[in-house]
CSV table of C-alpha atoms in Angstrom, one decimal:
chain,number,residue,atom,x,y,z
A,196,MET,CA,-27.8,-97.4,-21.3
A,197,ILE,CA,-30.8,-96.0,-19.0
A,198,GLY,CA,-34.2,-96.2,-20.7
A,199,ARG,CA,-37.7,-95.8,-19.7
A,200,LEU,CA,-38.4,-94.5,-16.1
A,201,ASN,CA,-40.3,-97.9,-14.8
A,202,HIS,CA,-41.7,-96.4,-11.8
A,203,VAL,CA,-41.4,-94.0,-8.7
A,204,ALA,CA,-41.4,-95.6,-5.3
A,205,ILE,CA,-42.8,-93.9,-2.6
A,206,ALA,CA,-42.7,-95.3,0.9
A,207,VAL,CA,-45.8,-94.5,3.2
A,208,PRO,CA,-46.9,-95.1,6.5
A,209,ASP,CA,-50.7,-95.8,5.9
A,210,LEU,CA,-51.1,-97.8,2.6
A,211,GLU,CA,-54.7,-97.6,2.8
A,212,ALA,CA,-55.0,-93.8,3.3
A,213,ALA,CA,-52.1,-93.4,0.7
A,214,ALA,CA,-53.8,-95.2,-1.8
A,215,ALA,CA,-57.0,-93.4,-0.8
A,216,GLN,CA,-55.6,-89.8,-1.6
A,217,TYR,CA,-54.3,-90.8,-4.9
A,218,ARG,CA,-58.0,-92.5,-6.1
A,219,ASP,CA,-59.8,-89.6,-4.2
A,220,MET,CA,-57.8,-86.6,-4.1
A,221,LEU,CA,-55.6,-86.9,-7.3
A,222,GLY,CA,-58.2,-88.8,-9.5
A,223,ALA,CA,-55.8,-91.6,-10.2
A,224,ASN,CA,-56.1,-94.8,-11.2
A,225,VAL,CA,-55.0,-97.1,-8.3
A,226,GLY,CA,-54.8,-100.6,-7.9
A,227,ALA,CA,-55.4,-103.4,-5.2
A,228,PRO,CA,-53.2,-103.8,-2.4
A,229,GLN,CA,-50.2,-106.8,-3.6
A,230,GLU,CA,-48.4,-108.8,-0.7
A,231,GLU,CA,-44.8,-109.1,-1.8
A,232,PRO,CA,-43.2,-111.4,1.2
A,233,ASP,CA,-40.3,-112.5,-0.6
A,234,HIS,CA,-39.2,-108.5,-1.0
A,235,GLY,CA,-41.0,-107.6,2.5
A,236,VAL,CA,-43.1,-105.0,0.9
A,237,THR,CA,-46.6,-104.4,-0.2
A,238,VAL,CA,-47.3,-102.7,-3.0
A,239,VAL,CA,-50.0,-100.8,-4.7
A,240,PHE,CA,-49.5,-99.4,-8.2
A,241,ILE,CA,-50.8,-96.3,-9.4
A,242,GLU,CA,-50.8,-96.2,-13.1
A,243,LEU,CA,-50.0,-93.0,-14.9
A,244,PRO,CA,-50.0,-92.7,-18.9
A,245,ASN,CA,-46.5,-92.9,-19.3
A,246,THR,CA,-44.9,-94.6,-15.8
A,247,LYS,CA,-46.4,-95.8,-12.7
A,248,ILE,CA,-46.0,-94.9,-8.9
A,249,GLU,CA,-45.7,-97.4,-6.7
A,250,LEU,CA,-46.7,-97.2,-2.8
A,251,LEU,CA,-44.7,-99.0,-0.3
A,252,TYR,CA,-45.7,-100.4,2.4
A,253,PRO,CA,-43.5,-102.6,4.9
A,254,LEU,CA,-44.6,-106.3,5.1
A,255,GLY,CA,-43.0,-108.1,7.9
A,256,GLU,CA,-40.2,-107.4,10.4
A,257,ASP,CA,-37.0,-107.5,8.0
A,258,SER,CA,-38.7,-105.6,5.5
A,259,PRO,CA,-36.4,-103.1,3.7
A,260,ILE,CA,-38.5,-100.1,4.2
A,261,ASN,CA,-38.8,-100.3,8.0
A,262,GLY,CA,-35.7,-98.5,8.4
A,263,PHE,CA,-36.5,-95.5,6.0
A,264,LEU,CA,-40.0,-95.1,7.5
A,265,GLU,CA,-38.5,-94.9,10.9
A,266,LYS,CA,-36.3,-92.1,9.6
A,267,ASN,CA,-38.9,-90.9,7.5
A,268,PRO,CA,-42.4,-91.3,9.6
A,269,SER,CA,-44.2,-89.0,7.3
A,270,GLY,CA,-43.0,-91.4,4.1
A,271,GLY,CA,-41.5,-90.1,1.2
A,272,ILE,CA,-39.7,-91.0,-2.0
A,273,HIS,CA,-37.9,-94.3,-1.9
A,274,HIS,CA,-36.4,-95.1,-5.2
A,275,VAL,CA,-36.9,-94.0,-8.7
A,276,CYS,CA,-36.2,-97.2,-11.1
A,277,TYR,CA,-34.8,-96.9,-14.7
A,278,GLU,CA,-35.1,-99.4,-17.5
A,279,VAL,CA,-32.2,-101.3,-19.0
A,280,ASP,CA,-32.0,-103.7,-21.8
A,281,ASP,CA,-29.2,-106.0,-20.0
A,282,ILE,CA,-29.1,-105.9,-16.2
A,283,HIS,CA,-25.5,-107.7,-16.5
A,284,ALA,CA,-23.9,-105.4,-18.8
A,285,ALA,CA,-25.3,-102.8,-16.9
A,286,SER,CA,-23.5,-104.0,-13.5
A,287,LYS,CA,-20.5,-104.8,-15.5
A,288,GLN,CA,-20.1,-101.2,-17.0
A,289,LEU,CA,-21.4,-99.5,-14.1
A,290,ILE,CA,-19.1,-101.0,-11.3
A,291,GLU,CA,-15.8,-100.6,-14.0
A,292,LYS,CA,-17.0,-96.6,-13.9
A,293,GLY,CA,-16.6,-96.8,-10.1
A,294,ALA,CA,-20.4,-96.7,-9.1
A,295,ARG,CA,-21.0,-99.0,-6.3
A,296,VAL,CA,-24.1,-101.9,-6.9
A,297,LEU,CA,-25.8,-102.7,-3.7
A,298,GLY,CA,-25.4,-106.6,-2.6
A,299,GLY,CA,-22.1,-107.0,-4.4
A,300,GLY,CA,-23.0,-106.7,-8.1
A,301,ALA,CA,-25.3,-109.4,-8.9
A,302,PRO,CA,-28.6,-108.5,-10.1
A,303,LYS,CA,-31.8,-110.1,-8.4
A,304,ILE,CA,-35.2,-110.9,-9.1
A,305,GLY,CA,-36.9,-108.1,-8.1
A,306,ALA,CA,-40.6,-107.4,-7.4
A,307,HIS,CA,-42.1,-107.6,-11.0
A,308,GLY,CA,-40.0,-110.8,-11.3
A,309,LYS,CA,-37.7,-109.1,-13.7
A,310,PRO,CA,-33.7,-109.2,-12.6
A,311,VAL,CA,-33.2,-105.8,-10.7
A,312,LEU,CA,-30.1,-104.2,-9.3
A,313,PHE,CA,-29.8,-101.2,-6.9
A,314,LEU,CA,-26.7,-98.1,-6.8
A,315,HIS,CA,-25.5,-96.9,-3.6
A,316,PRO,CA,-27.5,-93.6,-3.3
A,317,LYS,CA,-24.2,-91.5,-1.8
A,318,ASP,CA,-22.9,-92.2,-5.4
A,319,PHE,CA,-25.8,-90.8,-7.4
A,320,ASN,CA,-27.1,-87.4,-5.2
A,321,GLY,CA,-28.6,-89.1,-2.3
A,322,THR,CA,-30.9,-91.0,-4.9
A,323,LEU,CA,-31.3,-94.6,-4.7
A,324,ILE,CA,-31.7,-95.7,-8.4
A,325,GLU,CA,-33.2,-99.4,-9.3
A,326,LEU,CA,-32.4,-100.7,-12.8
A,327,GLU,CA,-34.6,-103.2,-14.2
A,328,GLN,CA,-34.1,-105.4,-17.5
A,329,VAL,CA,-37.4,-105.3,-19.3
B,23,MET,CA,-57.4,-85.6,-12.4
B,24,ILE,CA,-53.8,-86.1,-12.6
B,25,GLY,CA,-52.4,-87.3,-15.8
B,26,ARG,CA,-48.4,-88.3,-17.2
B,27,LEU,CA,-45.7,-88.0,-14.3
B,28,ASN,CA,-44.0,-84.7,-15.9
B,29,HIS,CA,-40.9,-84.9,-14.1
B,30,VAL,CA,-39.0,-86.0,-11.0
B,31,ALA,CA,-36.5,-83.5,-9.5
B,32,ILE,CA,-33.4,-84.3,-8.2
B,33,ALA,CA,-31.5,-81.6,-5.7
B,34,VAL,CA,-28.0,-81.9,-6.7
B,35,PRO,CA,-25.1,-80.1,-4.9
B,36,ASP,CA,-22.4,-80.4,-7.8
B,37,LEU,CA,-24.5,-79.9,-11.2
B,38,GLU,CA,-21.8,-80.6,-13.4
B,39,ALA,CA,-20.6,-83.9,-11.9
B,40,ALA,CA,-24.3,-85.0,-11.8
B,41,ALA,CA,-24.7,-84.1,-15.3
B,42,ALA,CA,-21.6,-85.9,-16.3
B,43,GLN,CA,-22.7,-89.0,-14.0
B,44,TYR,CA,-26.1,-89.3,-16.2
B,45,ARG,CA,-24.5,-88.6,-19.1
B,46,ASP,CA,-21.3,-90.9,-18.8
B,47,MET,CA,-22.2,-93.5,-16.0
B,48,LEU,CA,-25.9,-93.9,-16.7
B,49,GLY,CA,-25.5,-93.3,-20.7
B,50,ALA,CA,-28.7,-91.1,-20.5
B,51,ASN,CA,-29.4,-88.2,-22.9
B,52,VAL,CA,-28.5,-85.0,-20.9
B,53,GLY,CA,-29.2,-80.9,-21.8
B,54,ALA,CA,-27.1,-77.9,-21.1
B,55,PRO,CA,-27.4,-76.4,-17.6
B,56,GLN,CA,-30.4,-73.6,-18.1
B,57,GLU,CA,-30.2,-70.7,-15.3
B,58,GLU,CA,-33.9,-70.0,-14.3
B,59,PRO,CA,-33.5,-66.9,-12.2
B,60,ASP,CA,-37.0,-66.5,-11.8
B,61,HIS,CA,-37.4,-69.7,-10.3
B,62,GLY,CA,-33.7,-69.6,-8.3
B,63,VAL,CA,-32.3,-72.4,-10.0
B,64,THR,CA,-30.2,-73.8,-12.9
B,65,VAL,CA,-31.9,-76.8,-14.5
B,66,VAL,CA,-30.1,-79.7,-16.5
B,67,PHE,CA,-33.2,-82.0,-18.2
B,68,ILE,CA,-32.6,-85.5,-18.7
B,69,GLU,CA,-34.4,-86.7,-21.2
B,70,LEU,CA,-35.6,-90.2,-21.0
B,71,PRO,CA,-37.9,-92.2,-23.6
B,72,ASN,CA,-41.5,-91.2,-21.1
B,73,THR,CA,-40.4,-88.7,-19.0
B,74,LYS,CA,-37.7,-86.4,-17.8
B,75,ILE,CA,-35.3,-86.0,-14.8
B,76,GLU,CA,-34.3,-82.4,-13.9
B,77,LEU,CA,-31.5,-82.4,-11.9
B,78,LEU,CA,-31.7,-79.1,-9.5
B,79,TYR,CA,-29.1,-76.7,-8.4
B,80,PRO,CA,-29.2,-73.3,-6.2
B,81,LEU,CA,-29.1,-69.9,-8.0
B,82,GLY,CA,-28.7,-67.1,-5.8
B,83,GLU,CA,-29.0,-66.9,-1.9
B,84,ASP,CA,-32.7,-67.0,-2.0
B,85,SER,CA,-33.0,-70.7,-3.7
B,86,PRO,CA,-35.7,-72.7,-2.7
B,87,ILE,CA,-33.0,-75.6,-3.2
B,88,ASN,CA,-30.7,-74.1,-0.6
B,89,GLY,CA,-32.7,-75.3,2.8
B,90,PHE,CA,-33.0,-78.9,0.7
B,91,LEU,CA,-29.4,-79.2,0.4
B,92,GLU,CA,-28.5,-78.1,3.7
B,93,LYS,CA,-30.9,-81.1,5.3
B,94,ASN,CA,-29.6,-83.2,2.4
B,95,PRO,CA,-26.1,-82.3,1.7
B,96,SER,CA,-25.8,-85.1,-0.9
B,97,GLY,CA,-29.0,-84.3,-2.6
B,98,GLY,CA,-32.2,-86.5,-3.1
B,99,ILE,CA,-35.5,-86.7,-4.8
B,100,HIS,CA,-36.9,-83.3,-4.1
B,101,HIS,CA,-40.3,-83.2,-5.8
B,102,VAL,CA,-42.4,-85.1,-8.7
B,103,CYS,CA,-44.3,-83.3,-11.1
B,104,TYR,CA,-48.0,-85.0,-12.3
B,105,GLU,CA,-49.5,-83.1,-15.3
B,106,VAL,CA,-53.3,-81.6,-14.8
B,107,ASP,CA,-55.6,-80.0,-17.9
B,108,ASP,CA,-57.1,-77.3,-15.2
B,109,ILE,CA,-54.9,-75.9,-12.6
B,110,HIS,CA,-57.5,-73.8,-11.5
B,111,ALA,CA,-60.1,-76.6,-11.3
B,112,ALA,CA,-57.6,-78.6,-9.4
B,113,SER,CA,-56.2,-76.1,-6.6
B,114,LYS,CA,-60.2,-75.6,-5.9
B,115,GLN,CA,-61.2,-79.4,-6.2
B,116,LEU,CA,-58.2,-80.3,-3.9
B,117,ILE,CA,-58.7,-77.5,-1.4
B,118,GLU,CA,-62.3,-78.7,-0.9
B,119,LYS,CA,-60.8,-82.0,-0.3
B,120,GLY,CA,-58.7,-80.7,2.7
B,121,ALA,CA,-55.3,-80.6,0.9
B,122,ARG,CA,-53.0,-77.7,1.9
B,123,VAL,CA,-51.9,-75.9,-1.6
B,124,LEU,CA,-48.6,-73.8,-0.8
B,125,GLY,CA,-48.6,-70.2,-1.2
B,126,GLY,CA,-52.4,-69.7,-0.3
B,127,GLY,CA,-54.0,-71.9,-3.6
B,128,ALA,CA,-53.2,-69.3,-6.2
B,129,PRO,CA,-51.3,-71.1,-9.2
B,130,LYS,CA,-48.3,-69.5,-10.3
B,131,ILE,CA,-46.2,-69.9,-13.4
B,132,GLY,CA,-43.5,-72.8,-13.0
B,133,ALA,CA,-40.0,-73.0,-14.5
B,134,HIS,CA,-41.3,-74.2,-17.8
B,135,GLY,CA,-43.6,-71.1,-18.6
B,136,LYS,CA,-46.5,-73.0,-17.7
B,137,PRO,CA,-49.3,-72.5,-14.4
B,138,VAL,CA,-48.0,-74.7,-11.2
B,139,LEU,CA,-49.0,-75.4,-7.7
B,140,PHE,CA,-47.7,-77.3,-4.9
B,141,LEU,CA,-49.2,-79.3,-2.4
B,142,HIS,CA,-47.7,-79.6,1.0
B,143,PRO,CA,-45.7,-82.9,1.5
B,144,LYS,CA,-47.3,-83.5,5.1
B,145,ASP,CA,-50.4,-84.4,3.8
B,146,PHE,CA,-49.3,-86.5,0.8
B,147,ASN,CA,-46.5,-89.1,2.4
B,148,GLY,CA,-43.5,-86.6,2.6
B,149,THR,CA,-44.2,-86.0,-0.7
B,150,LEU,CA,-43.8,-82.4,-2.6
B,151,ILE,CA,-46.1,-83.2,-5.5
B,152,GLU,CA,-45.8,-80.2,-8.3
B,153,LEU,CA,-49.1,-80.2,-10.4
B,154,GLU,CA,-48.6,-78.4,-14.0
B,155,GLN,CA,-51.0,-77.3,-16.3
B,156,VAL,CA,-50.4,-78.7,-19.6
């Protein structure tokens, strides 16, 4: 079912500093910050040759990243995102096999404008997994 | 400096169960467990079209994964590994720019038989970064 690793998302406490680190210390190709008010995050994309890293910073008081940064003040890897061909088929199949899809199982439109869902990290080795239909 | 994302490593509390999940629930291409006694881990590789996931399970009492699993009993994302062309040049450049290379800065031979180093997670948004020379 899963295909490419679409991205690894890293929550950071200082977006400008984190972007500068990846650009100046690690020599990566770092984009400009993009506000995603519908998702409560500001994102910086780091383009690697085979995938991308997304630096996530909270936008607004209801940001889904706030709780993570409270628990992990230095930041940390927030989730991995795997691509799927058909998000509805993936959701149905995963629920049938006993996985918990967050938010009731219905895919939503994610930060890239594509249908996504998230799987409960307790079902997957403490790892928050996003699936994105590409 | 950094190139491809070589792998994402996930520490897991039950290697067989985690491998079965990726194979049977997520439909991924999952390899057989490989013991790496020199590195204190048993590894299962999950081959994705553009990169790989490494499931890590402790091997032996001195495994570097033991402490992580004590703190994260459900498991969790342990590190990300970026490829570099020249590990010695990377180490020198990073130290000059103020990053802390774990173990004193000298690259070691990693689990893939290639020179690697690890960067201090406190310097990089709570993310343990491995660099591997390819």
